[in-house]
Coordinates of C-alpha atoms in Angstrom, one line a residue:
X1 CA 38.9 -4.5 -35.3
X2 CA 40.8 -7.7 -35.0
X3 CA 37.9 -10.0 -34.8
X4 CA 38.7 -13.0 -31.9
X5 CA 37.2 -16.7 -31.6
X6 CA 37.9 -19.3 -28.4
X7 CA 37.1 -22.8 -29.2
X8 CA 37.8 -25.1 -26.4
X9 CA 39.1 -28.9 -27.1
X10 CA 38.6 -32.1 -24.6
X11 CA 41.4 -34.3 -23.5
X12 CA 44.9 -35.3 -25.3
X13 CA 45.8 -38.3 -24.7
X14 CA 49.4 -39.3 -25.4
X15 CA 51.1 -39.8 -29.1
X16 CA 48.1 -38.5 -30.3
X17 CA 46.8 -36.0 -32.6
X18 CA 44.1 -33.4 -33.9
X19 CA 43.6 -32.6 -37.2
X20 CA 41.0 -29.1 -36.5
X21 CA 39.3 -28.0 -39.7
X22 CA 37.9 -24.3 -39.4
X23 CA 35.0 -23.1 -41.3
X24 CA 36.0 -19.8 -43.5
X25 CA 32.6 -17.8 -45.0
X26 CA 33.7 -14.5 -47.0
X27 CA 32.1 -11.9 -45.8
X28 CA 30.9 -9.9 -48.8
X29 CA 29.6 -6.2 -47.8
X30 CA 29.1 -3.9 -50.4
X31 CA 31.3 -1.3 -48.3
X32 CA 34.9 -3.8 -48.0
X33 CA 38.0 -3.2 -46.2
X34 CA 41.0 -3.8 -48.5
X35 CA 42.9 -5.1 -46.3
X36 CA 40.8 -8.3 -46.0
X37 CA 42.1 -9.8 -49.5
X38 CA 46.0 -10.2 -47.8
X39 CA 45.6 -11.2 -43.8
X40 CA 47.2 -12.6 -41.8
X41 CA 45.6 -14.9 -38.8
X42 CA 47.1 -15.5 -35.6
X43 CA 45.7 -18.9 -33.8
X44 CA 47.3 -19.0 -30.3
X45 CA 47.5 -22.9 -28.3
X46 CA 47.2 -22.8 -25.0
X47 CA 47.6 -25.4 -23.3
X48 CA 48.1 -27.7 -19.3
X49 CA 50.2 -30.9 -20.0
X50 CA 50.1 -33.6 -17.3
X51 CA 52.3 -35.4 -17.7
X52 CA 52.9 -39.4 -15.8
X53 CA 54.0 -37.6 -12.1
X54 CA 50.7 -35.9 -12.2
X55 CA 52.6 -32.4 -12.6
X56 CA 51.2 -29.9 -14.9
X57 CA 52.6 -27.2 -17.3
X58 CA 51.1 -24.7 -18.9
X59 CA 52.1 -25.1 -22.7
X60 CA 51.3 -21.9 -25.7
X61 CA 51.9 -21.7 -29.1
X62 CA 51.3 -19.1 -31.6
X63 CA 50.7 -20.3 -35.1
X64 CA 50.3 -16.9 -38.0
X65 CA 48.6 -18.8 -41.4
X66 CA 47.8 -15.4 -44.0
X67 CA 45.0 -15.7 -46.5
X68 CA 44.9 -14.4 -50.0
X69 CA 41.6 -13.7 -51.7
X70 CA 42.0 -14.8 -55.5
X71 CA 39.6 -15.2 -58.0
X72 CA 39.2 -16.3 -61.6
X73 CA 37.0 -13.2 -62.7
X74 CA 35.4 -13.1 -66.5
X75 CA 34.4 -9.3 -68.5
X76 CA 30.9 -9.2 -69.2
X77 CA 30.0 -6.8 -72.2
X78 CA 26.3 -6.4 -73.1
X79 CA 24.9 -3.9 -76.3
X80 CA 22.7 -1.9 -77.3
X81 CA 20.3 0.7 -79.7
X82 CA 18.2 3.0 -77.5
X83 CA 17.9 5.8 -80.6
X84 CA 17.7 6.3 -84.4
X85 CA 16.3 9.7 -85.5
X86 CA 16.4 12.5 -87.4
X87 CA 16.3 15.9 -86.4
X88 CA 15.5 19.1 -88.7
X89 CA 17.9 22.0 -86.2
X90 CA 19.0 25.8 -87.7
X91 CA 22.9 25.3 -87.5
X92 CA 24.5 28.4 -87.2
X93 CA 23.8 30.7 -90.1
X94 CA 20.1 29.6 -89.6
X95 CA 19.4 27.7 -92.0
X96 CA 17.1 24.3 -91.2
X97 CA 19.4 21.4 -91.2
X98 CA 18.6 17.5 -90.4
X99 CA 21.3 15.6 -88.1
X100 CA 21.0 12.3 -87.2
X101 CA 21.0 10.9 -83.5
X102 CA 22.3 7.6 -82.6
X103 CA 22.1 6.7 -79.5
X104 CA 23.8 3.2 -78.4
X105 CA 24.1 1.4 -74.7
X106 CA 26.4 -0.4 -73.4
X107 CA 26.6 -2.6 -69.7
X108 CA 29.7 -4.0 -68.2
X109 CA 30.3 -5.8 -65.5
X110 CA 32.3 -9.4 -64.1
X111 CA 30.5 -12.8 -64.0
X112 CA 29.4 -13.4 -60.7
X113 CA 30.9 -10.4 -59.7
X114 CA 33.1 -12.5 -58.1
X115 CA 36.1 -9.5 -57.1
X116 CA 35.2 -6.0 -56.7
X117 CA 36.5 -3.9 -59.9
X118 CA 39.5 -1.6 -58.8
X119 CA 38.8 0.2 -62.3
X120 CA 36.5 0.1 -65.8
X121 CA 38.9 1.5 -68.6
X122 CA 35.9 1.3 -71.5
X123 CA 37.8 2.0 -75.2
X124 CA 35.2 2.0 -78.6
X125 CA 35.4 2.1 -82.2
X126 CA 33.4 5.1 -82.8
X127 CA 30.9 4.2 -85.7
X128 CA 31.4 5.4 -89.4
X129 CA 29.1 6.1 -92.4
X130 CA 31.8 5.4 -95.3
X131 CA 34.2 8.3 -94.1
X132 CA 32.0 10.4 -92.6
X133 CA 32.1 10.8 -88.6
X134 CA 29.5 12.1 -85.3
X135 CA 30.3 15.7 -85.7
X136 CA 30.0 14.6 -82.1
X137 CA 30.1 12.4 -79.6
X138 CA 28.9 12.3 -75.9
X139 CA 28.7 10.5 -72.7
X140 CA 26.8 9.2 -69.9
X141 CA 26.1 7.1 -67.5
X142 CA 22.8 6.0 -66.2
X143 CA 24.4 4.1 -63.6
X144 CA 28.5 2.4 -61.8
X145 CA 27.6 0.4 -59.7
X146 CA 29.2 -2.7 -60.5
X147 CA 32.7 -0.7 -61.1
X148 CA 31.6 2.4 -57.0
X149 CA 28.8 2.1 -56.0
X150 CA 27.2 5.6 -57.1
X151 CA 24.3 6.3 -59.6
X152 CA 25.3 7.9 -62.6
X153 CA 24.8 11.4 -61.7
X154 CA 28.5 11.5 -60.2
X155 CA 29.7 10.8 -63.9
X156 CA 31.4 13.9 -65.1
X157 CA 33.8 14.8 -68.4
X158 CA 36.5 13.6 -66.7
X159 CA 35.3 9.8 -67.2
X160 CA 35.6 10.2 -71.0
X161 CA 36.9 11.5 -73.9
X162 CA 36.6 11.0 -77.3
X163 CA 40.3 11.2 -79.7
X164 CA 38.6 12.7 -83.2
X165 CA 41.7 11.9 -84.8
X166 CA 42.0 7.9 -84.0
X167 CA 38.3 8.1 -84.2
X168 CA 38.4 6.1 -80.3
X169 CA 36.5 7.2 -76.6
X170 CA 37.7 6.6 -74.1
X171 CA 35.3 6.0 -71.0
X172 CA 36.7 4.9 -67.3
X173 CA 35.8 4.7 -64.2
X174 CA 37.3 3.9 -60.8
X175 CA 36.3 2.5 -57.5
X176 CA 38.8 5.0 -55.0
X177 CA 38.7 3.9 -51.6
X178 CA 37.1 5.8 -48.5
X179 CA 39.0 5.4 -45.5
X180 CA 41.0 1.7 -46.7
X181 CA 37.2 0.9 -47.5
X182 CA 35.6 -0.6 -51.6
X183 CA 32.8 -0.7 -53.0
X184 CA 32.0 -4.2 -54.2
X185 CA 27.8 -4.3 -55.5
X186 CA 27.2 -7.8 -55.8
X187 CA 23.9 -7.0 -58.4
X188 CA 24.3 -4.3 -60.6
X189 CA 26.7 -3.9 -64.0
X190 CA 27.3 -0.4 -65.5
X191 CA 25.0 1.2 -67.4
X192 CA 27.3 4.0 -70.4
X193 CA 25.0 5.9 -73.1
X194 CA 27.1 7.2 -75.6
X195 CA 25.1 9.6 -78.6
X196 CA 26.5 10.2 -81.6
X197 CA 25.5 12.9 -83.7
X198 CA 25.7 13.0 -87.0
X199 CA 25.2 15.5 -89.9
X200 CA 23.0 15.9 -92.7
X201 CA 25.7 14.6 -95.4
X202 CA 24.9 10.9 -93.7
X203 CA 20.8 10.4 -94.7
X204 CA 22.1 10.6 -98.2
X205 CA 24.4 7.2 -97.4
X206 CA 21.5 5.2 -95.4
X207 CA 19.3 4.8 -98.2
X208 CA 20.3 1.1 -98.7
X209 CA 18.1 -1.3 -96.2
X210 CA 21.3 -3.1 -95.9
X211 CA 23.2 0.0 -94.0
X212 CA 24.9 -1.3 -91.6
X213 CA 27.7 0.5 -89.2
X214 CA 29.9 -1.2 -86.3
X215 CA 30.5 0.0 -82.6
X216 CA 32.7 -2.0 -81.3
X217 CA 34.0 -2.3 -77.7
X218 CA 36.8 -3.2 -76.2
X219 CA 36.8 -3.8 -72.6
X220 CA 39.2 -4.1 -69.2
X221 CA 38.7 -4.3 -66.1
X222 CA 41.3 -3.9 -63.4
X223 CA 40.1 -5.6 -59.8
X224 CA 41.0 -5.8 -56.6
X225 CA 42.0 -8.9 -54.3
X226 CA 45.3 -10.3 -53.4
X227 CA 46.6 -9.1 -56.2
X228 CA 46.1 -6.6 -59.2
X229 CA 44.1 -9.1 -61.9
X230 CA 43.2 -7.5 -65.3
X231 CA 39.8 -8.8 -67.7
X232 CA 39.4 -8.4 -70.9
X233 CA 36.2 -8.3 -73.1
X234 CA 35.5 -8.1 -76.9
X235 CA 32.3 -7.4 -78.3
X236 CA 31.1 -6.3 -81.9
X237 CA 27.9 -4.5 -82.8
X238 CA 25.9 -4.3 -85.7
X239 CA 23.9 -1.7 -86.4
X240 CA 21.5 -1.1 -89.7
X241 CA 20.9 2.9 -89.7
X242 CA 17.7 2.6 -92.1
X243 CA 16.0 1.1 -88.3
X244 CA 14.7 4.1 -86.8
X245 CA 14.1 4.0 -82.8
X246 CA 13.0 5.7 -80.3
X247 CA 11.6 9.4 -79.5
X248 CA 13.6 12.9 -78.7
X249 CA 13.5 11.9 -74.8
X250 CA 13.3 9.2 -73.3
X251 CA 10.9 9.5 -69.8
X252 CA 10.0 7.2 -67.2
X253 CA 8.2 7.7 -63.9
X254 CA 7.7 5.4 -61.5
X255 CA 8.0 4.9 -57.1
X256 CA 10.3 4.9 -54.5
X257 CA 7.7 2.0 -53.2
X258 CA 5.9 -0.2 -55.5
X259 CA 3.6 -1.2 -53.3
X260 CA 2.5 -0.6 -49.5
X261 CA 1.6 -4.0 -47.1
X262 CA -1.0 -3.9 -44.8
X263 CA 0.5 -4.3 -41.9
X264 CA 2.6 -1.5 -42.9
X265 CA -0.4 1.3 -43.4
X266 CA -1.8 -0.1 -39.7
X267 CA 1.3 0.0 -37.8
X268 CA 2.1 3.8 -39.1
X269 CA -2.0 3.9 -39.1
X270 CA -1.3 8.1 -36.7
X271 CA 2.1 9.6 -39.0
X272 CA 2.1 10.6 -41.9
X273 CA 3.6 8.5 -44.6
X274 CA 6.2 9.2 -47.5
X275 CA 6.6 8.5 -51.4
X276 CA 8.6 9.7 -54.0
X277 CA 7.3 9.5 -57.8
X278 CA 10.5 10.0 -59.5
X279 CA 10.7 11.5 -63.2
X280 CA 13.9 10.6 -65.0
X281 CA 14.0 12.0 -68.5
X282 CA 16.7 11.9 -70.7
X283 CA 17.7 14.1 -73.2
X284 CA 19.6 13.2 -76.3
X285 CA 20.7 16.4 -77.7
X286 CA 19.6 19.1 -75.2
X287 CA 20.9 22.1 -78.3
X288 CA 17.4 21.2 -79.4
X289 CA 15.2 21.2 -77.1
X290 CA 14.2 24.7 -75.9
X291 CA 12.2 24.0 -72.1
X292 CA 11.1 20.2 -70.7
X293 CA 7.2 20.7 -68.6
X294 CA 6.8 18.2 -66.1
X295 CA 3.3 17.6 -65.3
X296 CA 2.4 14.5 -62.7
X297 CA -1.7 13.7 -62.5
X298 CA -3.1 13.1 -59.0
X299 CA -1.5 10.1 -57.9
X300 CA -3.9 6.8 -57.0
X301 CA -4.0 3.9 -54.9
X302 CA -4.9 0.1 -56.2
X303 CA -6.3 -1.8 -53.4
X304 CA -8.1 -5.2 -53.9
X305 CA -8.3 -4.2 -57.6
X306 CA -10.0 -1.1 -57.4
X307 CA -8.4 2.5 -58.3
X308 CA -8.6 5.6 -56.2
X309 CA -7.9 9.2 -55.9
X310 CA -5.0 9.9 -53.7
X311 CA -6.1 13.8 -54.6
X312 CA -7.6 14.5 -51.3
X313 CA -5.5 12.6 -49.4
X314 CA -1.6 13.4 -50.6
X315 CA 0.3 16.5 -49.2
X316 CA 3.1 17.5 -51.3
X317 CA 5.9 17.9 -49.6
X318 CA 9.2 19.1 -52.1
X319 CA 10.6 18.3 -55.4
X320 CA 13.7 17.9 -55.7
X321 CA 15.8 19.1 -59.5
X322 CA 18.8 16.6 -59.6
X323 CA 20.9 17.2 -63.2
X324 CA 23.7 15.2 -64.5
X325 CA 24.6 18.0 -67.0
X326 CA 23.0 20.6 -67.8
X327 CA 24.0 22.5 -71.6
X328 CA 24.7 26.1 -71.9
X329 CA 25.8 26.9 -74.9
X330 CA 26.3 30.0 -78.2
X331 CA 25.4 30.6 -81.3
X332 CA 25.1 34.0 -83.8
X333 CA 26.3 35.6 -80.3
X334 CA 22.9 34.4 -79.1
X335 CA 23.3 32.3 -75.2
X336 CA 21.1 29.0 -75.4
X337 CA 20.3 27.0 -71.9
X338 CA 18.8 24.5 -71.1
X339 CA 15.0 25.3 -68.8
X340 CA 13.0 22.6 -67.0
X341 CA 10.1 23.3 -65.7
X342 CA 7.6 21.4 -62.9
X343 CA 4.4 22.2 -63.0
X344 CA 1.9 20.6 -60.1

């Protein structure tokens, strides 16, 4: 809906000029209308002219201006090693074997987030040890908020593809308009988790403390604006395979409310105060896990540095289970399903 703003000027004398400067501040909502990047504004000037005979004459003039939104953008890449572990499993012939799980985290975005992202396209040269390639590559996303404002649960196999022949892993995330609005989160980065499963023969190649492999990331970000822009970045990360890191499961337990103020408690003294405890569990390779059991101990509250149990005061209401991807696989004519068991 067009917004109208009125300004009033004092009397102007004959043969005088007035320069009007109107400051414009960008409206950077998290959901932004695409039309604002290239928008025409109509400035209508109305006045009454009084001649030397005291006769009045109405004057109207419309001035059209066009505002185009452009900015300099810089793509950024962050990489880190999340896991480097050796696991023991049984192969399809039920023989004991070993696999090496290497898991990396890649974060991408724009410096200062000064334009919304239309598309994030990542090409990763998958690391190899000698001529040995990973036997399997998996990709998850913790979040894609920089691109489309979403949590990783919406990210799936349609967003990535691994070409074993070329050794290139492609990850693609888009920011599609919804009712002519797009997401524009100015504080976040995308975070992708890449898991490489290497065969047992790799273990004979990583006995040297100096054994290093490379993960090369090529990033291309396309942005919205008055014109479509592209910005690119490249980064190489060296990985020392002799250094073990991480566990099979990664867990993170946290409250949605970090603290409850005294004023909030007083204002809701006659109400049930709801809080949520989240369990974030990440499994790098589901084929080695049969089931997961989560147990939540009694909650406590910390007041004046004194910890008090809420066992008799907290009421359990519900459990919500959100799974980014559940694996069902078959080997030796047996079907395995990853199970998650919740215990209260």
